[in-house]
Tab-separated table of C-alpha atoms in Angstrom:
chain	number	residue	atom	x	y	z
A	1	MET	CA	20.350	-8.883	44.388
A	2	ASN	CA	18.582	-6.551	42.418
A	3	GLN	CA	15.316	-7.489	40.163
A	4	PRO	CA	16.542	-8.380	36.918
A	5	SER	CA	15.186	-6.631	33.490
A	6	LYS	CA	12.250	-8.128	31.528
A	7	LYS	CA	15.304	-8.120	29.149
A	8	ALA	CA	17.741	-9.793	30.704
A	9	SER	CA	18.870	-12.917	28.765
A	10	VAL	CA	21.686	-14.861	27.448
A	11	ILE	CA	22.507	-14.412	23.690
A	12	VAL	CA	23.451	-17.527	22.103
A	13	ILE	CA	25.207	-16.612	18.771
A	14	PHE	CA	25.720	-19.785	16.237
A	15	GLY	CA	28.482	-18.772	14.002
A	16	ALA	CA	29.641	-16.125	15.836
A	17	THR	CA	32.754	-16.035	14.126
A	18	GLY	CA	31.244	-15.005	10.910
A	19	ASP	CA	30.546	-11.975	8.905
A	20	LEU	CA	26.880	-11.331	9.990
A	21	ALA	CA	28.273	-11.297	13.825
A	22	LYS	CA	31.029	-8.887	13.231
A	23	ARG	CA	29.289	-6.429	10.983
A	24	LYS	CA	25.821	-6.235	12.604
A	25	LEU	CA	25.516	-8.082	15.432
A	26	PHE	CA	28.068	-6.903	17.963
A	27	PRO	CA	27.564	-3.356	16.742
A	28	SER	CA	23.982	-3.354	17.257
A	29	LEU	CA	24.666	-4.880	20.680
A	30	TYR	CA	27.143	-2.320	21.888
A	31	ASN	CA	24.633	0.437	20.420
A	32	LEU	CA	21.667	-1.043	22.844
A	33	TYR	CA	24.444	-1.188	25.780
A	34	CYS	CA	25.567	2.622	25.025
A	35	LYS	CA	21.854	3.737	25.042
A	36	GLY	CA	21.267	1.779	28.195
A	37	GLU	CA	18.642	-0.362	26.311
A	38	LEU	CA	21.036	-3.439	27.269
A	39	GLU	CA	21.605	-3.323	30.479
A	40	GLU	CA	24.173	-5.388	32.792
A	41	ASP	CA	22.088	-8.490	33.497
A	42	PHE	CA	23.230	-9.627	29.950
A	43	ALA	CA	25.598	-12.222	28.455
A	44	VAL	CA	26.346	-13.273	24.930
A	45	VAL	CA	27.849	-16.931	24.010
A	46	GLY	CA	29.610	-16.881	20.740
A	47	VAL	CA	29.860	-20.322	19.230
A	48	ALA	CA	31.588	-21.736	16.311
A	49	ARG	CA	33.947	-24.403	14.993
A	50	ARG	CA	37.185	-22.200	15.305
A	51	LYS	CA	39.180	-22.637	18.614
A	52	LEU	CA	39.054	-19.335	20.156
A	53	SER	CA	39.524	-18.102	23.980
A	54	ASN	CA	37.149	-15.701	25.406
A	55	GLU	CA	40.099	-13.373	25.314
A	56	GLU	CA	40.593	-13.776	21.434
A	57	PHE	CA	36.751	-13.329	21.022
A	58	ARG	CA	36.673	-10.283	23.152
A	59	SER	CA	39.394	-8.864	20.911
A	60	ARG	CA	36.946	-9.609	17.995
A	61	VAL	CA	34.140	-7.977	19.400
A	62	HIS	CA	36.341	-4.718	20.180
A	63	ASP	CA	37.397	-4.725	17.045
A	64	ALA	CA	34.012	-5.246	15.202
A	65	VAL	CA	32.291	-2.334	17.675
A	66	ILE	CA	35.574	0.294	17.143
A	67	ASP	CA	33.785	2.698	14.975
A	68	THR	CA	30.463	2.992	16.717
A	69	ALA	CA	29.428	6.381	17.576
A	70	CYS	CA	30.433	5.761	21.545
A	71	MET	CA	33.675	4.427	21.394
A	72	ASP	CA	35.071	7.186	23.169
A	73	LYS	CA	32.966	7.087	26.276
A	74	ASP	CA	35.235	6.030	28.952
A	75	ASP	CA	35.514	2.194	29.035
A	76	LYS	CA	32.016	1.366	27.757
A	77	HIS	CA	33.462	-1.219	25.390
A	78	LYS	CA	35.850	-3.078	28.139
A	79	GLN	CA	32.531	-3.289	30.173
A	80	PHE	CA	30.617	-4.262	27.055
A	81	SER	CA	33.263	-6.874	26.250
A	82	ASP	CA	33.278	-8.476	29.507
A	83	HIS	CA	29.826	-9.743	29.020
A	84	PHE	CA	31.203	-11.838	26.285
A	85	PHE	CA	32.156	-15.750	26.394
A	86	TYR	CA	33.104	-18.047	23.830
A	87	GLN	CA	32.716	-21.750	23.201
A	88	PRO	CA	34.098	-24.211	20.402
A	89	PHE	CA	31.123	-26.088	18.851
A	90	ASP	CA	30.184	-29.090	16.814
A	91	VAL	CA	26.684	-28.675	15.851
A	92	THR	CA	26.108	-32.548	15.872
A	93	LYS	CA	27.425	-33.391	18.812
A	94	SER	CA	25.817	-33.829	22.217
A	95	GLU	CA	28.724	-32.582	24.125
A	96	SER	CA	29.120	-29.628	22.616
A	97	TYR	CA	25.545	-28.836	23.875
A	98	GLN	CA	26.315	-30.122	27.387
A	99	ASP	CA	29.297	-27.592	27.744
A	100	LEU	CA	26.945	-24.744	26.668
A	101	LYS	CA	24.234	-25.842	28.841
A	102	ALA	CA	26.845	-25.486	31.664
A	103	LEU	CA	28.125	-22.086	30.692
A	104	THR	CA	24.808	-20.625	30.155
A	105	GLU	CA	23.824	-21.756	33.779
A	106	SER	CA	26.885	-20.147	35.380
A	107	LEU	CA	26.190	-17.238	33.447
A	108	ASP	CA	22.749	-17.144	34.923
A	109	THR	CA	24.206	-16.596	38.244
A	110	GLU	CA	26.913	-14.399	37.191
A	111	PHE	CA	24.736	-11.783	35.646
A	112	ASN	CA	21.648	-12.036	37.665
A	113	ILE	CA	19.631	-13.738	34.357
A	114	PRO	CA	16.603	-15.669	35.060
A	115	GLY	CA	17.154	-18.412	32.773
A	116	ASN	CA	15.840	-16.302	29.601
A	117	ARG	CA	17.609	-17.361	26.255
A	118	ILE	CA	18.049	-16.151	22.803
A	119	PHE	CA	19.050	-18.293	20.437
A	120	TYR	CA	20.446	-16.468	16.870
A	121	MET	CA	21.187	-18.619	14.160
A	122	ALA	CA	23.866	-16.635	12.412
A	123	MET	CA	25.150	-19.588	10.221
A	124	ALA	CA	24.099	-21.726	7.084
A	125	PRO	CA	20.433	-22.636	7.316
A	126	GLU	CA	21.101	-26.448	6.553
A	127	PHE	CA	21.929	-26.293	10.725
A	128	PHE	CA	18.826	-24.708	11.703
A	129	GLY	CA	16.634	-28.153	12.256
A	130	THR	CA	19.762	-29.896	13.679
A	131	ILE	CA	20.507	-27.242	16.259
A	132	ALA	CA	16.835	-26.960	17.469
A	133	LEU	CA	16.638	-30.579	18.029
A	134	ASN	CA	19.601	-31.023	19.870
A	135	LEU	CA	18.593	-27.981	22.032
A	136	ASP	CA	15.958	-29.738	23.129
A	137	ALA	CA	17.465	-33.214	23.291
A	138	GLU	CA	20.278	-31.960	25.720
A	139	GLY	CA	17.650	-29.720	27.647
A	140	LEU	CA	18.836	-26.009	27.169
A	141	ILE	CA	15.432	-24.895	26.809
A	142	GLU	CA	14.175	-26.303	29.972
A	143	GLY	CA	14.831	-23.630	32.543
A	144	ASP	CA	12.131	-21.234	33.801
A	145	GLY	CA	12.681	-18.410	31.734
A	146	TRP	CA	11.261	-17.837	28.155
A	147	ASN	CA	13.198	-18.967	24.715
A	148	ARG	CA	13.327	-17.144	21.664
A	149	LEU	CA	14.775	-18.348	18.448
A	150	VAL	CA	15.788	-15.807	16.001
A	151	ILE	CA	16.635	-17.404	12.070
A	152	GLU	CA	18.484	-15.746	9.257
A	153	LYS	CA	17.246	-15.751	5.853
A	154	PRO	CA	16.760	-18.114	3.356
A	155	PHE	CA	14.294	-19.905	5.443
A	156	GLY	CA	14.293	-22.806	2.447
A	157	HIS	CA	14.931	-22.589	-0.606
A	158	ASN	CA	11.031	-23.249	-1.951
A	159	PHE	CA	7.708	-24.200	-0.012
A	160	SER	CA	8.709	-27.684	0.771
A	161	SER	CA	12.219	-27.060	2.144
A	162	ALA	CA	10.902	-24.195	4.131
A	163	GLN	CA	7.964	-26.389	5.234
A	164	LYS	CA	10.348	-29.562	6.438
A	165	LEU	CA	12.359	-26.636	8.156
A	166	ASN	CA	9.614	-25.273	9.793
A	167	ASP	CA	8.186	-28.732	10.887
A	168	GLU	CA	11.488	-29.470	12.417
A	169	ILE	CA	11.700	-26.384	14.193
A	170	ARG	CA	8.370	-26.703	15.460
A	171	GLN	CA	8.818	-29.681	17.572
A	172	VAL	CA	10.771	-27.586	19.875
A	173	PHE	CA	9.729	-23.846	19.845
A	174	SER	CA	6.143	-22.709	19.206
A	175	GLU	CA	5.563	-20.107	16.830
A	176	ASP	CA	5.545	-17.266	19.206
A	177	GLU	CA	8.951	-18.059	19.967
A	178	ILE	CA	10.255	-18.103	16.395
A	179	TYR	CA	11.478	-14.587	15.310
A	180	ARG	CA	12.346	-14.872	11.200
A	181	ILE	CA	14.351	-12.122	11.013
A	182	ASP	CA	14.189	-9.917	7.490
A	183	HIS	CA	16.077	-6.695	8.094
A	184	TYR	CA	14.265	-4.626	5.346
A	185	LEU	CA	11.449	-4.682	8.403
A	186	GLY	CA	13.905	-2.784	10.553
A	187	LYS	CA	14.114	-0.006	8.205
A	188	GLU	CA	13.100	3.315	9.403
A	189	MET	CA	11.135	4.078	6.615
A	190	VAL	CA	9.849	0.648	5.946
A	191	GLN	CA	8.424	0.856	9.696
A	192	ASN	CA	6.870	4.516	8.900
A	193	ILE	CA	4.864	2.976	5.947
A	194	GLU	CA	2.240	2.311	8.549
A	195	ALA	CA	2.383	5.428	10.036
A	196	ILE	CA	2.399	7.347	6.521
A	197	ARG	CA	-0.692	5.531	5.944
A	198	PHE	CA	-2.657	4.923	9.033
A	199	ALA	CA	-1.520	8.465	11.034
A	200	ASN	CA	-2.582	10.878	7.972
A	201	ALA	CA	-6.036	11.612	6.777
A	202	LEU	CA	-4.221	13.274	3.817
A	203	PHE	CA	-3.171	9.807	2.310
A	204	GLU	CA	-5.359	6.856	3.704
A	205	PRO	CA	-8.658	7.737	1.860
A	206	LEU	CA	-6.582	8.394	-1.482
A	207	TRP	CA	-4.906	4.893	-0.951
A	208	ASN	CA	-6.895	2.431	-3.356
A	209	ASN	CA	-7.658	2.206	-6.849
A	210	ARG	CA	-9.943	4.891	-7.668
A	211	TYR	CA	-6.842	7.292	-7.122
A	212	ILE	CA	-3.655	5.469	-7.272
A	213	SER	CA	-2.503	4.464	-10.800
A	214	ASN	CA	0.417	1.852	-10.072
A	215	ILE	CA	3.154	1.690	-7.092
A	216	GLN	CA	6.917	1.013	-7.702
A	217	ILE	CA	9.424	-0.645	-5.392
A	218	THR	CA	13.082	-0.068	-6.658
A	219	SER	CA	15.750	-2.000	-4.398
A	220	SER	CA	19.026	-1.639	-6.572
A	221	GLU	CA	22.897	-2.054	-5.779
A	222	THR	CA	25.883	-1.202	-7.207
A	223	VAL	CA	27.904	-4.105	-6.356
A	224	GLY	CA	28.263	-7.324	-8.111
A	225	VAL	CA	28.006	-10.846	-6.561
A	226	GLU	CA	31.392	-10.296	-4.701
A	227	ASN	CA	32.693	-13.614	-3.026
A	228	ARG	CA	29.023	-15.017	-2.557
A	229	GLY	CA	29.083	-16.474	-5.918
A	230	GLY	CA	28.505	-20.054	-4.755
A	231	TYR	CA	25.469	-18.912	-2.486
A	232	TYR	CA	23.978	-16.941	-5.295
A	233	GLU	CA	24.205	-19.483	-7.973
A	234	LYS	CA	21.947	-21.431	-5.843
A	235	SER	CA	19.568	-18.385	-4.821
A	236	GLY	CA	19.683	-15.632	-7.456
A	237	ALA	CA	17.769	-12.540	-7.179
A	238	LEU	CA	14.664	-14.139	-7.220
A	239	ARG	CA	14.979	-15.843	-3.840
A	240	ASP	CA	17.495	-13.809	-2.569
A	241	MET	CA	15.231	-10.613	-2.559
A	242	VAL	CA	11.786	-11.033	-3.790
A	243	GLN	CA	10.326	-13.695	-1.929
A	244	ASN	CA	11.248	-11.877	1.556
A	245	HIS	CA	12.203	-8.297	1.201
A	246	MET	CA	10.314	-7.265	-1.828
A	247	LEU	CA	6.949	-9.194	-1.210
A	248	GLN	CA	7.092	-7.641	2.249
A	249	MET	CA	7.110	-4.267	1.502
A	250	VAL	CA	4.455	-4.816	-1.095
A	251	SER	CA	2.429	-6.651	1.862
A	252	LEU	CA	3.020	-3.374	4.084
A	253	LEU	CA	2.089	-1.212	1.204
A	254	ALA	CA	-1.346	-2.614	0.409
A	255	MET	CA	-2.524	-4.252	3.498
A	256	GLU	CA	-5.865	-3.249	5.220
A	257	PRO	CA	-6.127	-0.871	8.248
A	258	PRO	CA	-5.550	-3.182	11.391
A	259	ALA	CA	-8.121	-3.382	14.213
A	260	SER	CA	-4.952	-1.946	16.225
A	261	LEU	CA	-1.108	-1.848	15.877
A	262	SER	CA	-0.721	-5.195	17.780
A	263	THR	CA	1.550	-8.000	16.464
A	264	GLU	CA	-1.132	-10.586	15.605
A	265	GLU	CA	-3.671	-7.836	13.619
A	266	ILE	CA	-0.370	-6.498	11.818
A	267	ARG	CA	0.821	-9.589	10.608
A	268	SER	CA	-2.739	-10.829	9.614
A	269	GLU	CA	-3.443	-8.035	7.397
A	270	LYS	CA	0.043	-8.860	5.723
A	271	VAL	CA	-1.226	-12.406	5.180
A	272	LYS	CA	-3.999	-11.333	3.402
A	273	VAL	CA	-2.232	-9.418	0.907
A	274	LEU	CA	-0.093	-12.243	0.410
A	275	ARG	CA	-3.437	-14.476	-0.131
A	276	ALA	CA	-4.507	-11.773	-3.079
A	277	LEU	CA	-1.429	-11.802	-4.485
A	278	ARG	CA	-2.325	-13.271	-8.480
A	279	ALA	CA	-0.698	-16.613	-9.113
A	280	VAL	CA	1.473	-16.616	-12.036
A	281	ILE	CA	1.152	-19.713	-13.844
A	282	PRO	CA	4.563	-20.929	-15.628
A	283	GLU	CA	2.873	-20.258	-19.474
A	284	GLU	CA	2.638	-16.620	-18.200
A	285	VAL	CA	5.883	-15.893	-16.376
A	286	SER	CA	6.886	-13.832	-18.999
A	287	LYS	CA	4.105	-11.619	-19.144
A	288	TYR	CA	4.511	-10.680	-15.448
A	289	PHE	CA	8.204	-11.217	-14.954
A	290	VAL	CA	11.599	-9.936	-16.210
A	291	ARG	CA	14.771	-11.572	-15.328
A	292	GLY	CA	18.221	-10.099	-16.075
A	293	GLN	CA	22.193	-10.769	-15.493
A	294	TYR	CA	24.571	-8.363	-15.372
A	295	ASP	CA	27.443	-8.077	-17.867
A	296	ALA	CA	30.639	-6.438	-17.961
A	297	GLY	CA	30.607	-2.334	-18.072
A	298	GLU	CA	32.786	0.397	-17.056
A	299	VAL	CA	31.532	3.051	-14.432
A	300	ASN	CA	33.549	6.116	-13.782
A	301	GLY	CA	36.411	4.893	-15.695
A	302	THR	CA	36.702	1.629	-13.725
A	303	HIS	CA	35.870	-1.808	-15.533
A	304	LEU	CA	33.469	-4.166	-14.002
A	305	GLN	CA	33.615	-7.666	-14.720
A	306	GLY	CA	29.779	-9.515	-15.324
A	307	TYR	CA	28.516	-12.180	-13.505
A	308	ARG	CA	29.811	-15.075	-15.779
A	309	GLU	CA	32.972	-13.618	-15.080
A	310	GLU	CA	32.646	-13.897	-10.970
A	311	GLU	CA	34.544	-16.432	-8.741
A	312	ASN	CA	32.345	-19.810	-8.392
A	313	VAL	CA	29.985	-18.696	-11.049
A	314	ASP	CA	29.023	-21.123	-14.306
A	315	GLU	CA	30.825	-19.449	-17.445
A	316	ALA	CA	27.357	-20.203	-18.883
A	317	SER	CA	25.301	-19.382	-15.911
A	318	ASN	CA	21.235	-19.089	-16.135
A	319	THR	CA	21.131	-17.480	-12.654
A	320	GLU	CA	19.005	-14.049	-12.518
A	321	THR	CA	21.147	-11.226	-10.961
A	322	PHE	CA	17.970	-8.795	-11.699
A	323	VAL	CA	14.224	-9.088	-11.369
A	324	GLY	CA	11.419	-6.815	-12.299
A	325	ALA	CA	7.847	-7.896	-11.770
A	326	LYS	CA	4.563	-6.690	-12.557
A	327	LEU	CA	2.402	-7.924	-9.295
A	328	MET	CA	-1.512	-7.947	-9.225
A	329	ILE	CA	-3.363	-8.028	-5.802
A	330	ASP	CA	-6.851	-9.125	-6.511
A	331	ASN	CA	-8.946	-7.876	-4.007
A	332	PHE	CA	-11.508	-4.934	-3.584
A	333	ARG	CA	-8.987	-2.297	-2.547
A	334	TRP	CA	-6.314	-2.819	-5.454
A	335	ALA	CA	-8.225	-4.438	-8.406
A	336	GLY	CA	-6.536	-3.061	-11.255
A	337	VAL	CA	-3.784	-1.500	-9.982
A	338	PRO	CA	-0.158	-2.766	-10.898
A	339	PHE	CA	2.716	-2.993	-8.000
A	340	TYR	CA	6.047	-2.773	-10.265
A	341	ILE	CA	8.943	-4.125	-8.384
A	342	ARG	CA	12.676	-4.619	-9.626
A	343	THR	CA	15.758	-5.482	-7.934
A	344	GLY	CA	19.485	-6.319	-8.898
A	345	LYS	CA	22.846	-5.912	-8.834
A	346	ARG	CA	25.519	-3.903	-10.660
A	347	MET	CA	22.716	-1.330	-11.082
A	348	THR	CA	23.234	2.530	-11.498
A	349	SER	CA	22.993	3.407	-7.810
A	350	LYS	CA	22.445	1.992	-4.321
A	351	SER	CA	18.858	2.787	-3.339
A	352	THR	CA	15.775	1.564	-2.137
A	353	LYS	CA	12.921	3.775	-2.790
A	354	ILE	CA	9.037	3.423	-3.235
A	355	VAL	CA	6.854	5.261	-5.473
A	356	ILE	CA	3.175	5.724	-5.399
A	357	GLU	CA	1.976	7.688	-8.542
A	358	PHE	CA	-1.329	8.876	-8.135
A	359	LYS	CA	-3.925	9.210	-11.195
A	360	ASP	CA	-4.193	12.317	-13.371
A	361	MET	CA	-7.449	13.968	-12.356
A	362	PRO	CA	-9.882	13.344	-15.260
A	363	MET	CA	-10.470	17.196	-16.399
A	364	ASN	CA	-7.259	19.274	-15.152
A	365	LEU	CA	-8.008	23.132	-16.395
A	366	TYR	CA	-3.585	23.756	-16.431
A	367	LYS	CA	-3.316	20.687	-18.340
A	368	GLU	CA	-4.178	22.597	-21.561
A	369	GLN	CA	-2.353	25.579	-20.954
A	370	SER	CA	0.782	23.773	-19.319
A	371	GLY	CA	0.948	20.917	-21.615
A	372	LYS	CA	1.784	17.657	-19.650
A	373	LEU	CA	1.367	18.019	-16.013
A	374	GLY	CA	3.842	16.426	-13.807
A	375	PRO	CA	2.376	13.637	-11.853
A	376	ASN	CA	1.552	13.487	-7.904
A	377	LEU	CA	3.960	11.316	-6.301
A	378	LEU	CA	4.660	10.168	-3.098
A	379	VAL	CA	8.190	8.795	-2.589
A	380	ILE	CA	9.307	6.856	0.313
A	381	HIS	CA	12.997	6.704	0.609
A	382	ILE	CA	14.142	3.597	2.394
A	383	GLN	CA	18.218	3.737	1.782
A	384	PRO	CA	20.492	5.251	1.731
A	385	GLU	CA	18.544	8.237	2.327
A	386	GLU	CA	15.458	8.142	4.604
A	387	GLY	CA	12.773	10.283	4.072
A	388	MET	CA	9.573	11.177	1.701
A	389	THR	CA	9.378	13.389	-1.221
A	390	LEU	CA	5.462	14.578	-2.384
A	391	HIS	CA	5.919	15.829	-5.725
A	392	LEU	CA	3.008	18.761	-6.921
A	393	ASN	CA	2.127	21.224	-9.449
A	394	ALA	CA	2.075	24.828	-8.411
A	395	LYS	CA	1.796	28.199	-10.269
A	396	ASP	CA	4.873	29.010	-12.136
A	397	THR	CA	6.261	32.270	-11.491
A	398	GLY	CA	4.953	35.121	-13.703
A	399	ASP	CA	2.227	33.101	-15.686
A	400	MET	CA	-0.865	32.376	-13.697
A	401	ARG	CA	-2.064	29.918	-16.459
A	402	LYS	CA	1.365	28.000	-16.114
A	403	THR	CA	2.314	25.136	-13.633
A	404	THR	CA	6.033	24.097	-12.369
A	405	PRO	CA	6.566	20.996	-10.400
A	406	ILE	CA	7.415	21.426	-6.849
A	407	GLN	CA	8.749	19.021	-4.473
A	408	LEU	CA	8.052	18.647	-0.396
A	409	ASN	CA	10.918	17.162	1.191
A	410	PHE	CA	11.550	15.370	4.540
A	411	ASN	CA	15.205	13.681	4.941
A	412	ASN	CA	15.024	11.499	8.338
A	413	LYS	CA	18.753	11.567	8.149
A	414	GLN	CA	19.108	15.255	8.668
A	415	GLU	CA	16.751	15.197	11.094
A	416	ASN	CA	16.957	12.410	13.437
A	417	TYR	CA	19.812	10.040	12.102
A	418	ILE	CA	22.162	10.614	14.964
A	419	ASN	CA	19.689	9.029	17.070
A	420	SER	CA	18.530	6.621	14.126
A	421	PRO	CA	19.032	2.976	15.342
A	422	GLU	CA	20.091	0.793	12.653
A	423	ALA	CA	17.853	-2.231	11.428
A	424	TYR	CA	19.371	-4.909	13.182
A	425	GLU	CA	19.852	-2.637	16.350
A	426	ARG	CA	16.164	-2.272	16.320
A	427	LEU	CA	14.986	-6.121	15.469
A	428	LEU	CA	17.617	-7.326	18.218
A	429	HIS	CA	15.751	-4.913	20.695
A	430	ASP	CA	12.450	-6.054	19.730
A	431	VAL	CA	13.686	-9.843	20.498
A	432	MET	CA	14.566	-8.856	23.738
A	433	ARG	CA	11.419	-6.890	24.541
A	434	GLY	CA	9.504	-10.098	22.826
A	435	ASP	CA	7.894	-7.922	20.379
A	436	ALA	CA	7.324	-9.956	17.120
A	437	THR	CA	5.737	-7.496	14.712
A	438	ASN	CA	8.632	-7.021	12.916
A	439	PHE	CA	9.471	-10.448	12.111
A	440	THR	CA	7.532	-12.907	9.555
A	441	ARG	CA	5.107	-15.453	10.935
A	442	TRP	CA	5.125	-18.966	9.312
A	443	ASP	CA	2.206	-18.372	6.915
A	444	GLU	CA	4.055	-15.373	5.746
A	445	VAL	CA	7.143	-17.498	4.397
A	446	ALA	CA	4.830	-19.999	2.978
A	447	LEU	CA	2.394	-17.849	0.887
A	448	SER	CA	5.639	-16.435	-0.303
A	449	TRP	CA	7.270	-19.500	-1.312
A	450	LYS	CA	4.267	-20.663	-3.112
A	451	PHE	CA	3.805	-17.419	-4.835
A	452	ILE	CA	7.677	-17.580	-6.251
A	453	ASP	CA	8.011	-21.417	-6.880
A	454	PRO	CA	5.994	-21.014	-10.423
A	455	ILE	CA	8.390	-18.543	-11.791
A	456	SER	CA	11.679	-20.347	-10.137
A	457	ILE	CA	10.556	-23.281	-11.665
A	458	ALA	CA	9.759	-21.744	-15.008
A	459	TRP	CA	13.169	-20.031	-15.312
A	460	ALA	CA	15.195	-23.001	-14.290
A	461	ASN	CA	13.711	-25.189	-16.802
A	462	GLU	CA	14.155	-22.777	-19.636
A	463	LYS	CA	17.618	-21.563	-20.478
A	464	GLU	CA	17.565	-17.519	-21.036
A	465	PRO	CA	19.126	-17.017	-24.322
A	466	THR	CA	19.656	-13.502	-23.795
A	467	PHE	CA	22.105	-13.529	-20.814
A	468	PRO	CA	23.894	-11.518	-19.932
A	469	ASN	CA	21.531	-8.676	-20.986
A	470	TYR	CA	22.613	-5.458	-19.017
A	471	ALA	CA	25.938	-3.900	-18.800
A	472	SER	CA	27.187	-3.167	-15.144
A	473	GLY	CA	26.165	0.442	-14.192
A	474	LEU	CA	22.510	0.105	-15.971
A	475	MET	CA	19.241	-0.274	-14.475
A	476	GLY	CA	18.455	-3.487	-15.727
A	477	PRO	CA	17.289	-4.944	-19.159
A	478	GLN	CA	15.386	-3.179	-21.528
A	479	ALA	CA	12.397	-5.802	-21.299
A	480	SER	CA	12.325	-4.193	-17.833
A	481	ASP	CA	11.551	-0.941	-19.515
A	482	ASP	CA	8.934	-2.508	-21.329
A	483	LEU	CA	7.158	-4.261	-18.751
A	484	LEU	CA	5.765	-0.772	-17.806
A	485	GLU	CA	5.895	0.802	-21.287
A	486	LYS	CA	3.304	-1.744	-22.313
A	487	ASP	CA	0.786	-0.241	-19.426
A	488	GLY	CA	1.617	3.462	-20.236
A	489	PHE	CA	4.056	3.750	-17.449
A	490	HIS	CA	7.773	4.327	-16.899
A	491	TRP	CA	10.016	3.678	-13.889
A	492	TRP	CA	10.399	6.538	-11.740
A	493	PRO	CA	12.967	8.601	-12.148
A	494	LEU	CA	13.396	8.082	-15.746
A	495	PRO	CA	16.210	5.173	-16.480
A	496	GLU	CA	19.317	6.050	-17.083
A	497	ASN	CA	19.499	3.625	-19.920
A	498	LYS	CA	16.462	5.204	-21.766
């Protein structure tokens, strides 16, 4: 028998009939299989309450991967789906776990897998602790191989609930076995932040408060809450986006150079940033944070309904669909430099980008001749474009004393898009390899919640009288623009609603 690969494993997906598995997990696994990153020594067990046969489940897997790039290559999809198995499951019943144990052990033999297990929680977080405790009680993690637990957000809804969940999981799994997934950390240009900073002598010496005036992170969506009104009423944009995705990007942008590119060194530097975030007391929330809620609007001739008109949303809802904020990092490198973030639904465009704005030179010879010069900006495009743009000033053609703005562009989509893996594909591969660099450690989660909780409490205790306060199709409420204008800045590019 051939020696199994280091990635050989049985992957158990809890919630395998859900939207996440269909849209992200199955296609990502299939792409890994097509590229040879996933060899024949793997099996996937889908579990959910619904009763399905193996054949019905495999048909669902086939439908989920039918549009992927290598669907036309021989019978690859048939070979791939033969690795998938299904088991109806009740997370509260020991019989379900015993059946799962018997199935996974038989798959070890069939696919030459040395007892390695990946347990992927693609379901409601209230079941995470129950599943973890039962996996231990019923002997599913007692084999000779390794065990890895992958957890989707939200990891709790505040610090106390996150701590309770973590305590339950840690009774069974050690910290190095837990992979708290944040798909933003799998995006190509988010991972490129470290390379841009630490592989270029052009940037790292300038990456501090002597040369940078402010940093802006925008993550905007054109869609509303769609059919997730019930979930969104409990989370809002603050918990859904800021506590995880936005703060993770802030920590990557602001961290000190790690001693090495090892998992623990990078994570430890990110934690230092979160510790240095200036805490916002309830009385000062309005000074640093802005909330918004989208109203009805018209975009390209189409009428879009407001948040309070969405299904499963309170007609007098106090839930924010937009957050704008000014974050201050109180350490030697970043003292005095504001990090502005904004994220929301029903905005002008779907885009995630980072803008680093450099300070003006104290004496610029061209400023008197040209008037106001364009600022030097480094723009990192996360999605849908992938790349970066450097905004500079050059001599205007024909007049040696005047300047014109120019842009130096790198477009990753044009150069490498065909071979660029999707975020979930990259992160699933990392789990199989045992690389936790792009997953959040417990202390990162804890510090993020501790920072966010006072804002959540303040907003919950005070109804926002201006809601809804921005029309669908705009880049958020006017108060978001005012937040920057107080400091002499504005969002890049200039807001559509100015």
